[in-house]
Each structure stands twice: as structure tokens, then as C-alpha cells.
Amino acid sequence: MINPNPSNAMRFRSKIVMTAAFSVLFAAVAGNFFKISVLNNKKYQNMANDQHFGSVSISAHRGSIYDSKGVALAKSATVYKIFIDPKSFKEDLDTLDKLIKKRALDIANGTYTPALDENGVDKKQLPASIDEFKTEAVNFLAIKLGITAEEVLQAIEQDSQYIVLQEQVEKPIADEIDDFFNEYGFVSVRNEEDTKRYYPQKDLAASVIGFTTGNISYGIESSYNEYLSGVDGRTISAVDSNGNALPYKYSKTYEAKEGDDVYLTIDREIQYILEKNLQKMVQDHKVKNRACAILMDPKTGAVYGMATYPSFDLNEPFKVSDQTIFEKIFAEKNITEPTGKDFKDYTPEARERMWKNKCITETYEPGSVYKVITSSAAIEENVIDIEHDSFYCEGYKKITGHIANIECWKRAPGHGMQSFQEALTNSCNPAFMDIGMKLGDEKFCYYFDAFGFREPTGIDLPAEVSGNNKTLEEMELVDLAVSSFGQCETITPMEMITACCASINGGYLLQPYVVDKVVDSDGNVVLKNERTVRRQVISEDTSAKMRNALYQVVTGNGAGNVNIKGYAIGGKSGTSQRLSETSRYESIKEKENDAIQEYGASYVCFTPADDPELILFVMADMPDKENDGYYGSKCAVPTARDILTEVLPYLGKSPEYNEQELKNLDIKVPLLKGASIDDAIKTLDGMGVRYEKIGNGIEVVDQSPMTGKSIAKDGCVYLYTEKVNYADTLVMVPYLYGCSPSVANQIINGSGLNYTSKGASIEREGATVNSQSIQEGKMVPRGTTIELEFMVNEISD
């Protein structure tokens, strides 16, 4: 049937099409509205806020870093950020210009009445012209802020409402700038409170504390930045319909939240003792590649001191003050005559090396200290009988499949037949190659991993690296042999000391830490670090055997270990070829060349030997080879001894003398001045101390040595009963180097002096004076005490 009215049908279809089109359009608009108002609400709200508000960040006051006793190591001081609002500055200039012109007109008309001060000077002086003021203001800001006048002019001409002229401006200068512009009612030049980081102890513990500047941060400043940094505040300012910020006075400031304070396990005094003695070692032995030391609690993993020397000033972290870093770089690059351009080109690399914490970011061959680990593994696996097994050394060992013999540090005829204890005390390489073979490559690799040498220790410091050695699949017979005495593997000092902790603390591998706690601004502890056991590596029984064995190493070889009267100490030295440092040479012959060969000298020791509370590691990387001074026993051991000699009394660790030590105990001189001569003599007789009376008086008017000084048991105290001329009491210090204890004693007594001893026991055969505390030829008062260091002049690994 034909539709009688075709136009109606067309209109109907048009309505349907239009309705559908509008429906689709509406759905799209509605969907987009939902997306904007609901799904992306935050994004578009921020965009809207950006059109209505401008904001400026306010740095939070960074938390402080303290040592274990609360001594500040890093603090933030209040400084100021000086900024200018160029648009508002122009408005301020216009306002001032109108004031200047109005005053000039008032003066011309005679209608201006000045407000004079007591000196007759107008209190409300104005510049002669706006141009003169602008020039004066630009020069004033340039001088006060240490920038150029051109920089100030460029800032003034910017089309902006916020330009920073200078940051970290001290308060006196910020106040001067405020006063200058407030005098004329300017609101366009202002300051914001900011913070400046400074380090009161300068270079102390620099590689541990680290620093923060811009996007660069190291050490604690980096690893605990989340706590230290706090939350920045913000100043919000309104903008007009054209997007221009309204004057800065129309703003709201949201204060910053202060950062938390960090308290270290490190003690400033202990840290100073470490660094002071490392400095002496580096200078005495001309160490080329820095030195380091770690003192920690072997039961908990808490670090009492961690030092790298040379260090750097945290307040001037970009200044490379240690030239040996450049010398090391130039040696690696084969630059024999460096130019000024070379120093400039390699300064960034020198800085990076200087900033590194050697204890955790650099690896080295451990040498004979690793024999502690080989011994622990072999005892744990029962592959050796430490009471009955014996090991023969003829000065070298031939390894099947290896071209050359592997030598002992004591070349032919070697150590001969030895027990396990003798092999450990002698630090015999062939004996430990035998022990390594008994252990086998599979077990050796297992314990290398178990003691944590192939993984970071987890210490709470950034940029820690891990050690390396051949895997089980890669290890050949010769690799196992040299790894057994610490010459194939490379590890970090921190890995070495934590592994030694596990050997002596019952077998527990701990996670070391340098931060004790984090405290917020209200005094609440928000983080507390405690003992963390990673795993148990060896048994309590094996650990006890290792403690005793290492104690016997010290008592059996006092010349090559730390011996301090009154303290039971266990320890092991190490001397390693730094083959990883000669990796740029291609052939084995080149790498073994004595001319280019470098060494690492190290020592680890602990006390008390039966129940260790302290463990110390000292390492000198590439000491001078002259006179065999690169051996651990000659380089690292004296430094470790001097460190413990100071640290133990500081920590209140009282000495407990054995019978032999009591016989040779030094005597502290009592207070005798002011006493009658008879009473003084009676006191000294009761102590068994020799004396010499000078003068015919009845009262002691002076004494030498002074009260509290120590003298050897057969020393002499000089009692003055009459006033004497000081010059008449002076005697010359003799030359004592190389003297035996008996000869030194005879010379000193004959010179009217006293002495005390350190180092090797004076009862030990072959002991001679290695150093004296007062230089020969110096004139000193009669009775003065000289400290003599005795050593047995034999090489010990």
C-alpha cells in the first residue's frame, strides 16, 4: 500500500535520526563530564588551582645527626632565601617616584616640614631621583649577595612575580636587606627562612656521615634521608584572572615539618682515635690507596667506629685535599708528568673516590686473615683434627696442573712439621693449602657464601658492594689452593670483620649497623636498630675453638700481634698481593713483577679472648714496600695496638694482669711533693721503687717524674729537697734504636731517665727498640719517662 503522505514519514525518520544523534552527543558530554568531575577530579582540580594560585616550596629544617653520646655531627642552621617580585618592584618604584616628586614640589612651595633627629638630619630622607635609588639598590644587593649587578638587573626585568636572587644567606645580611627596603616601604624584596647544612666535626667520620648538596648525597645523609629530610612547607599566593600573581602579601604559608634526628652507634672519641692512628700509619708507611679501620661489638653488630683515611671536610666536600688520590689515578692512566689540565680533567673522578667509604665500597684480597675462615670451616666439617693432625711446610707447594710452585711467605726451608695451632700461628700458606684440599672445593664455596662474602652485609649505609670468588663450576685446584689462604677472592673490609665476628661470637653472622635510633621532634623514637642474625654459620663449639686458637696465635707470636698488658687478645694478621690492582696488565709475568706489585696489610683482633666484646679490623692498602713495611704484622698490627691501648681505658675496660705481667708491671708515681723526705722515702720503699735524694732539705719541694707518670719496675724517682735551677736538672735523651731491653735499661738508668715499654714483651728473645717517644738529643728534666716500642725483627705474615 502506498503511503498517502510521504512528507510525514520523512519527518518521522528525521526525528528519529536527530534524537539518536543528540542522544549520542549527550552521552559523550555526560561521559566526559563524569571523567572530568569524578575520575580525573584531582588532576583538573590541580589545573584549576594552578590558574588561581601560585605556590613556592619552603625547605623543611633537616634533622640532626648525633654520635652515641649526643655530640652533634651534622646540623642545620637557619639561613634565608632572598627573592624579588619584579612586577611588584616596578609598582614600588612608581610609588617611591611619586613620593620623591611630591616632596620636591612641597619643598619648592615651602610646604614641607622635615622631621629632624637630634643631629638636625631629616628622619624621612628620600633619594634624589628614582634612577639614583634603582642604581643604589642594584649595587647594594649585588654586594650583599655576592652576585653581579647585571644579575640583579636581569631579575628586575623579568616578567614574573618570584625570582630568587640568592640562597643560604646568613641572618645579619638578610636583616640589612630588609632594613634597606623597609625604609622606603618596599614589599617586593623579601626573604624566606631556609636551612643550611653544616658539620661541626669537619672531616671526622666523613665517609660515614656523608653530605647532602643539591641532588648529591652520601652516607647517612643519603640512607636515612627519608627521616632526616622532613616535609617541606609551601607558600600559596593568589593570582588574578590573567594568571598574574597578586602582591606577595596576599599569600598563605603552610609551615614545614622538621626532620627527625638520627643517633649513631659511633662514638666521636673512638672515631677520633681510629682516624688519628690511621693518619700516622698512612704517613709512616706512605700508603698509596688509603687505609681503613672498623671497631664494633661482635655480639650485636653495632659499629663503634668506622674510619677511612685520608678523609675530607664535609663543609667543603668538593675540595680534593689528598694528592695521593690523584697520584693513584695518574698511575692507573700511565700519566707520568701530569699537567694542570690533567688535574682538572680527573678532579670529578678524584672526588668520587674521596667520597667513597673504603670499608664498604672497595674490595681487596684479604690474605692470611682469611685463614680464620678456612680454619672455621675445616673444624666445623671435621676434616681436620686440631689436636693431632700435622702439616709439613718446605717453603713452597706444588699444585697439580699449575706451572709454578706456590710459595710460603717464609721461603725454603719453610716451617717444617707443624701442628694446626703452629700452622695458624706461623700463618703457613702450604699448611692452609692442605687444609683447603681437605675441605674440598664444594665445601669451600659453601662456606664462602655462608660467611656472607658473596653478598652485601646489609649495613645501613648506601653503595655497599659485595665480594667475589670463583664459583664451584669455575674453581680449579689452584684456585682452591690460593683461596684457602685468602689470595684469590676479593672482599670488602666490612665483610671480613662480620665473618670474623661469626667465627668468634658463637657462629652467628650478624647484620652490622651504624644508626642506633631515629627520634622525631617530639622526642618519640620512630626507629630502633637492634641485633639482627642473618644465619648461624658454625657451631658454638667450633667458635669456642677458634677463639682459643686465635688467642694462642697472639701469645705464641707476640712480636707479630697486638700485645697489651692486662688484656687477653686474639688476632690474626694478613699480607696479600693486590693482584686485582694489576688487572690492567695482561700476562701473569707482568702481574707478578715485583716492581709493580702492591700489597694489602691487615689485622683483625678481639678482646676479651674468651668472651669478645670488641673486635677491631685495620687495613693499609698499598703501603710502601721499603724494609718489608708492607707486612700486616709490621704495618697494621702497631696501629691496631695503639688504637686498643687508647680505646680500652676509654670504654672502662679494666686490665687483668697475669703472673708474668705482674712481675713486669709499670709503676705509677705517687704524689710526693710537699711531704717530708722521710715520709716520701717510706712510701717509695713500700712500693719497691728506687729513689735519689737531691739537696739537704727535710721536705720534698719537687719530684721527677711528676705524679701519675709511669715508670718501669726498676726505674728511679728523683726527690728535690731544695729549689734548684731548672737548667741544672736537664739531661740528654740517648739514641736507643736497636737496643735490647737490658741494654736500653742500662743506658736509660745511666742517663738519669726512666722508661716504659710497649709492643713485644721485653722477655721475648730478639726484642729490640723499634721507636722511642722522645727524640734522641733532646734535653729533658732528669727522671723523665720515655716510652719505648719493642719489636722482634722477624717477618711475620
Short mmCIF file of N, CA, C and O in Angstrom, two decimals, residues 461-516:
data_model
loop_
_atom_site.label_atom_id
_atom_site.label_comp_id
_atom_site.label_asym_id
_atom_site.label_seq_id
_atom_site.Cartn_x
_atom_site.Cartn_y
_atom_site.Cartn_z
N LEU A 461 74.09 1.73 55.23
CA LEU A 461 74.81 2.77 54.51
C LEU A 461 74.67 2.50 53.02
O LEU A 461 74.56 1.33 52.61
N PRO A 462 74.71 3.53 52.19
CA PRO A 462 74.50 3.33 50.75
C PRO A 462 75.75 2.85 50.03
O PRO A 462 76.86 2.97 50.54
N ALA A 463 75.56 2.32 48.84
CA ALA A 463 76.63 1.97 47.89
C ALA A 463 77.50 0.82 48.35
O ALA A 463 78.66 0.70 47.94
N GLU A 464 76.99 -0.06 49.22
CA GLU A 464 77.80 -1.20 49.63
C GLU A 464 77.94 -2.19 48.48
O GLU A 464 76.98 -2.46 47.76
N VAL A 465 79.12 -2.71 48.29
CA VAL A 465 79.36 -3.73 47.28
C VAL A 465 79.63 -5.06 47.97
O VAL A 465 79.77 -5.12 49.20
N SER A 466 79.71 -6.13 47.19
CA SER A 466 79.95 -7.45 47.77
C SER A 466 81.19 -8.08 47.15
O SER A 466 81.67 -7.66 46.10
N GLY A 467 81.70 -9.09 47.85
CA GLY A 467 82.92 -9.75 47.40
C GLY A 467 82.67 -10.71 46.26
O GLY A 467 81.55 -10.90 45.78
N ASN A 468 83.76 -11.36 45.84
CA ASN A 468 83.66 -12.26 44.70
C ASN A 468 84.76 -13.32 44.78
O ASN A 468 85.84 -13.08 45.33
N ASN A 469 84.48 -14.47 44.22
CA ASN A 469 85.48 -15.53 44.06
C ASN A 469 84.97 -16.47 42.98
O ASN A 469 83.82 -16.35 42.53
N LYS A 470 85.79 -17.40 42.59
CA LYS A 470 85.36 -18.37 41.59
C LYS A 470 84.18 -19.18 42.14
O LYS A 470 84.13 -19.52 43.33
N THR A 471 83.21 -19.45 41.27
CA THR A 471 82.11 -20.31 41.66
C THR A 471 82.59 -21.76 41.66
O THR A 471 83.69 -22.07 41.19
N LEU A 472 81.74 -22.65 42.15
CA LEU A 472 82.10 -24.06 42.19
C LEU A 472 82.41 -24.59 40.79
O LEU A 472 83.35 -25.37 40.59
N GLU A 473 81.64 -24.14 39.81
CA GLU A 473 81.84 -24.59 38.43
C GLU A 473 83.15 -24.06 37.85
O GLU A 473 83.77 -24.70 37.00
N GLU A 474 83.57 -22.89 38.29
CA GLU A 474 84.77 -22.25 37.76
C GLU A 474 86.04 -22.66 38.50
O GLU A 474 87.15 -22.57 37.95
N MET A 475 85.90 -23.11 39.73
CA MET A 475 87.07 -23.30 40.59
C MET A 475 87.91 -24.51 40.18
O MET A 475 87.41 -25.62 40.08
N GLU A 476 89.19 -24.25 39.96
CA GLU A 476 90.15 -25.30 39.69
C GLU A 476 90.98 -25.56 40.94
O GLU A 476 90.87 -24.84 41.93
N LEU A 477 91.84 -26.56 40.87
CA LEU A 477 92.62 -26.95 42.03
C LEU A 477 93.49 -25.81 42.55
O LEU A 477 93.57 -25.57 43.76
N VAL A 478 94.11 -25.08 41.63
CA VAL A 478 94.97 -23.97 42.04
C VAL A 478 94.15 -22.84 42.66
O VAL A 478 94.61 -22.15 43.58
N ASP A 479 92.91 -22.63 42.17
CA ASP A 479 92.04 -21.59 42.75
C ASP A 479 91.70 -21.93 44.19
O ASP A 479 91.71 -21.05 45.08
N LEU A 480 91.40 -23.21 44.44
CA LEU A 480 91.10 -23.64 45.80
C LEU A 480 92.31 -23.45 46.70
O LEU A 480 92.20 -22.98 47.84
N ALA A 481 93.50 -23.77 46.17
CA ALA A 481 94.72 -23.67 46.96
C ALA A 481 94.98 -22.24 47.41
O ALA A 481 95.21 -21.98 48.60
N VAL A 482 94.95 -21.29 46.48
CA VAL A 482 95.29 -19.91 46.84
C VAL A 482 94.13 -19.24 47.58
O VAL A 482 94.36 -18.33 48.40
N SER A 483 92.89 -19.67 47.32
CA SER A 483 91.75 -19.12 48.06
C SER A 483 91.82 -19.49 49.54
O SER A 483 91.35 -18.75 50.40
N SER A 484 92.40 -20.64 49.82
CA SER A 484 92.47 -21.12 51.21
C SER A 484 93.28 -20.19 52.11
O SER A 484 93.05 -20.15 53.31
N PHE A 485 94.24 -19.48 51.52
CA PHE A 485 94.99 -18.51 52.33
C PHE A 485 94.70 -17.06 51.90
O PHE A 485 95.47 -16.16 52.12
N GLY A 486 93.52 -16.86 51.25
CA GLY A 486 92.99 -15.52 51.04
C GLY A 486 93.58 -14.74 49.90
O GLY A 486 93.60 -13.51 49.95
N GLN A 487 94.03 -15.43 48.83
CA GLN A 487 94.71 -14.71 47.76
C GLN A 487 93.95 -14.69 46.44
O GLN A 487 94.30 -13.94 45.55
N CYS A 488 92.90 -15.46 46.31
CA CYS A 488 92.14 -15.49 45.06
C CYS A 488 90.88 -14.63 45.15
O CYS A 488 90.51 -13.94 44.20
N GLU A 489 90.23 -14.64 46.30
CA GLU A 489 88.99 -13.92 46.49
C GLU A 489 89.22 -12.43 46.72
O GLU A 489 90.30 -12.02 47.13
N THR A 490 88.21 -11.63 46.42
CA THR A 490 88.22 -10.21 46.78
C THR A 490 86.95 -9.92 47.58
O THR A 490 85.85 -10.33 47.19
N ILE A 491 87.11 -9.23 48.70
CA ILE A 491 86.00 -8.97 49.62
C ILE A 491 86.13 -7.55 50.15
O ILE A 491 87.14 -6.88 49.94
N THR A 492 85.12 -7.08 50.86
CA THR A 492 85.19 -5.76 51.49
C THR A 492 85.67 -5.91 52.93
O THR A 492 85.48 -6.97 53.56
N PRO A 493 86.28 -4.86 53.49
CA PRO A 493 86.66 -4.92 54.91
C PRO A 493 85.48 -5.23 55.83
O PRO A 493 85.64 -5.96 56.82
N MET A 494 84.28 -4.69 55.50
CA MET A 494 83.12 -4.95 56.35
C MET A 494 82.70 -6.42 56.28
O MET A 494 82.31 -7.02 57.28
N GLU A 495 82.80 -7.03 55.11
CA GLU A 495 82.51 -8.46 55.01
C GLU A 495 83.51 -9.27 55.83
O GLU A 495 83.14 -10.26 56.47
N MET A 496 84.76 -8.84 55.83
CA MET A 496 85.80 -9.58 56.56
C MET A 496 85.55 -9.54 58.05
O MET A 496 85.61 -10.57 58.73
N ILE A 497 85.26 -8.36 58.59
CA ILE A 497 85.09 -8.26 60.04
C ILE A 497 83.80 -8.94 60.49
O ILE A 497 83.77 -9.55 61.56
N THR A 498 82.74 -8.88 59.69
CA THR A 498 81.49 -9.55 60.11
C THR A 498 81.65 -11.07 60.05
O THR A 498 81.09 -11.79 60.88
N ALA A 499 82.44 -11.57 59.08
CA ALA A 499 82.72 -13.01 59.03
C ALA A 499 83.54 -13.42 60.24
O ALA A 499 83.29 -14.48 60.84
N CYS A 500 84.52 -12.60 60.63
CA CYS A 500 85.32 -12.91 61.82
C CYS A 500 84.47 -12.86 63.08
O CYS A 500 84.70 -13.63 64.02
N CYS A 501 83.51 -11.95 63.12
CA CYS A 501 82.56 -11.92 64.25
C CYS A 501 81.87 -13.27 64.37
O CYS A 501 81.74 -13.81 65.48
N ALA A 502 81.42 -13.82 63.24
CA ALA A 502 80.73 -15.11 63.26
C ALA A 502 81.65 -16.21 63.74
O ALA A 502 81.21 -17.17 64.39
N SER A 503 82.94 -16.10 63.45
CA SER A 503 83.90 -17.12 63.88
C SER A 503 84.09 -17.15 65.39
O SER A 503 84.40 -18.19 65.95
N ILE A 504 83.89 -16.01 66.05
CA ILE A 504 84.22 -15.93 67.49
C ILE A 504 83.03 -15.68 68.40
O ILE A 504 83.16 -15.75 69.61
N ASN A 505 81.84 -15.36 67.83
CA ASN A 505 80.70 -14.99 68.70
C ASN A 505 79.70 -16.13 68.90
O ASN A 505 78.59 -15.89 69.36
N GLY A 506 80.10 -17.34 68.56
CA GLY A 506 79.17 -18.46 68.66
C GLY A 506 78.71 -18.93 67.31
O GLY A 506 77.91 -19.86 67.23
N GLY A 507 79.18 -18.30 66.26
CA GLY A 507 78.85 -18.75 64.91
C GLY A 507 77.80 -17.95 64.19
O GLY A 507 77.35 -18.34 63.11
N TYR A 508 77.40 -16.80 64.75
CA TYR A 508 76.27 -16.05 64.20
C TYR A 508 76.73 -14.91 63.28
O TYR A 508 77.46 -14.00 63.70
N LEU A 509 76.29 -14.97 62.03
CA LEU A 509 76.57 -13.92 61.07
C LEU A 509 75.55 -12.80 61.29
O LEU A 509 74.35 -13.00 61.12
N LEU A 510 76.05 -11.64 61.68
CA LEU A 510 75.17 -10.52 62.04
C LEU A 510 75.10 -9.47 60.95
O LEU A 510 75.98 -9.38 60.10
N GLN A 511 74.05 -8.68 61.00
CA GLN A 511 73.93 -7.52 60.12
C GLN A 511 74.47 -6.30 60.87
O GLN A 511 73.92 -5.90 61.88
N PRO A 512 75.56 -5.72 60.39
CA PRO A 512 76.12 -4.56 61.10
C PRO A 512 75.26 -3.32 60.91
O PRO A 512 74.52 -3.20 59.93
N TYR A 513 75.37 -2.38 61.85
CA TYR A 513 74.60 -1.14 61.72
C TYR A 513 75.34 0.01 62.39
O TYR A 513 76.08 -0.19 63.35
N VAL A 514 75.13 1.21 61.86
CA VAL A 514 75.79 2.41 62.39
C VAL A 514 74.79 3.39 63.02
O VAL A 514 75.20 4.36 63.65
N VAL A 515 73.51 3.15 62.84
CA VAL A 515 72.48 4.01 63.44
C VAL A 515 71.81 3.26 64.58
O VAL A 515 71.32 2.15 64.39
N ASP A 516 71.81 3.88 65.75
CA ASP A 516 71.17 3.29 66.91
C ASP A 516 69.66 3.53 66.89
O ASP A 516 68.88 2.60 67.02
#
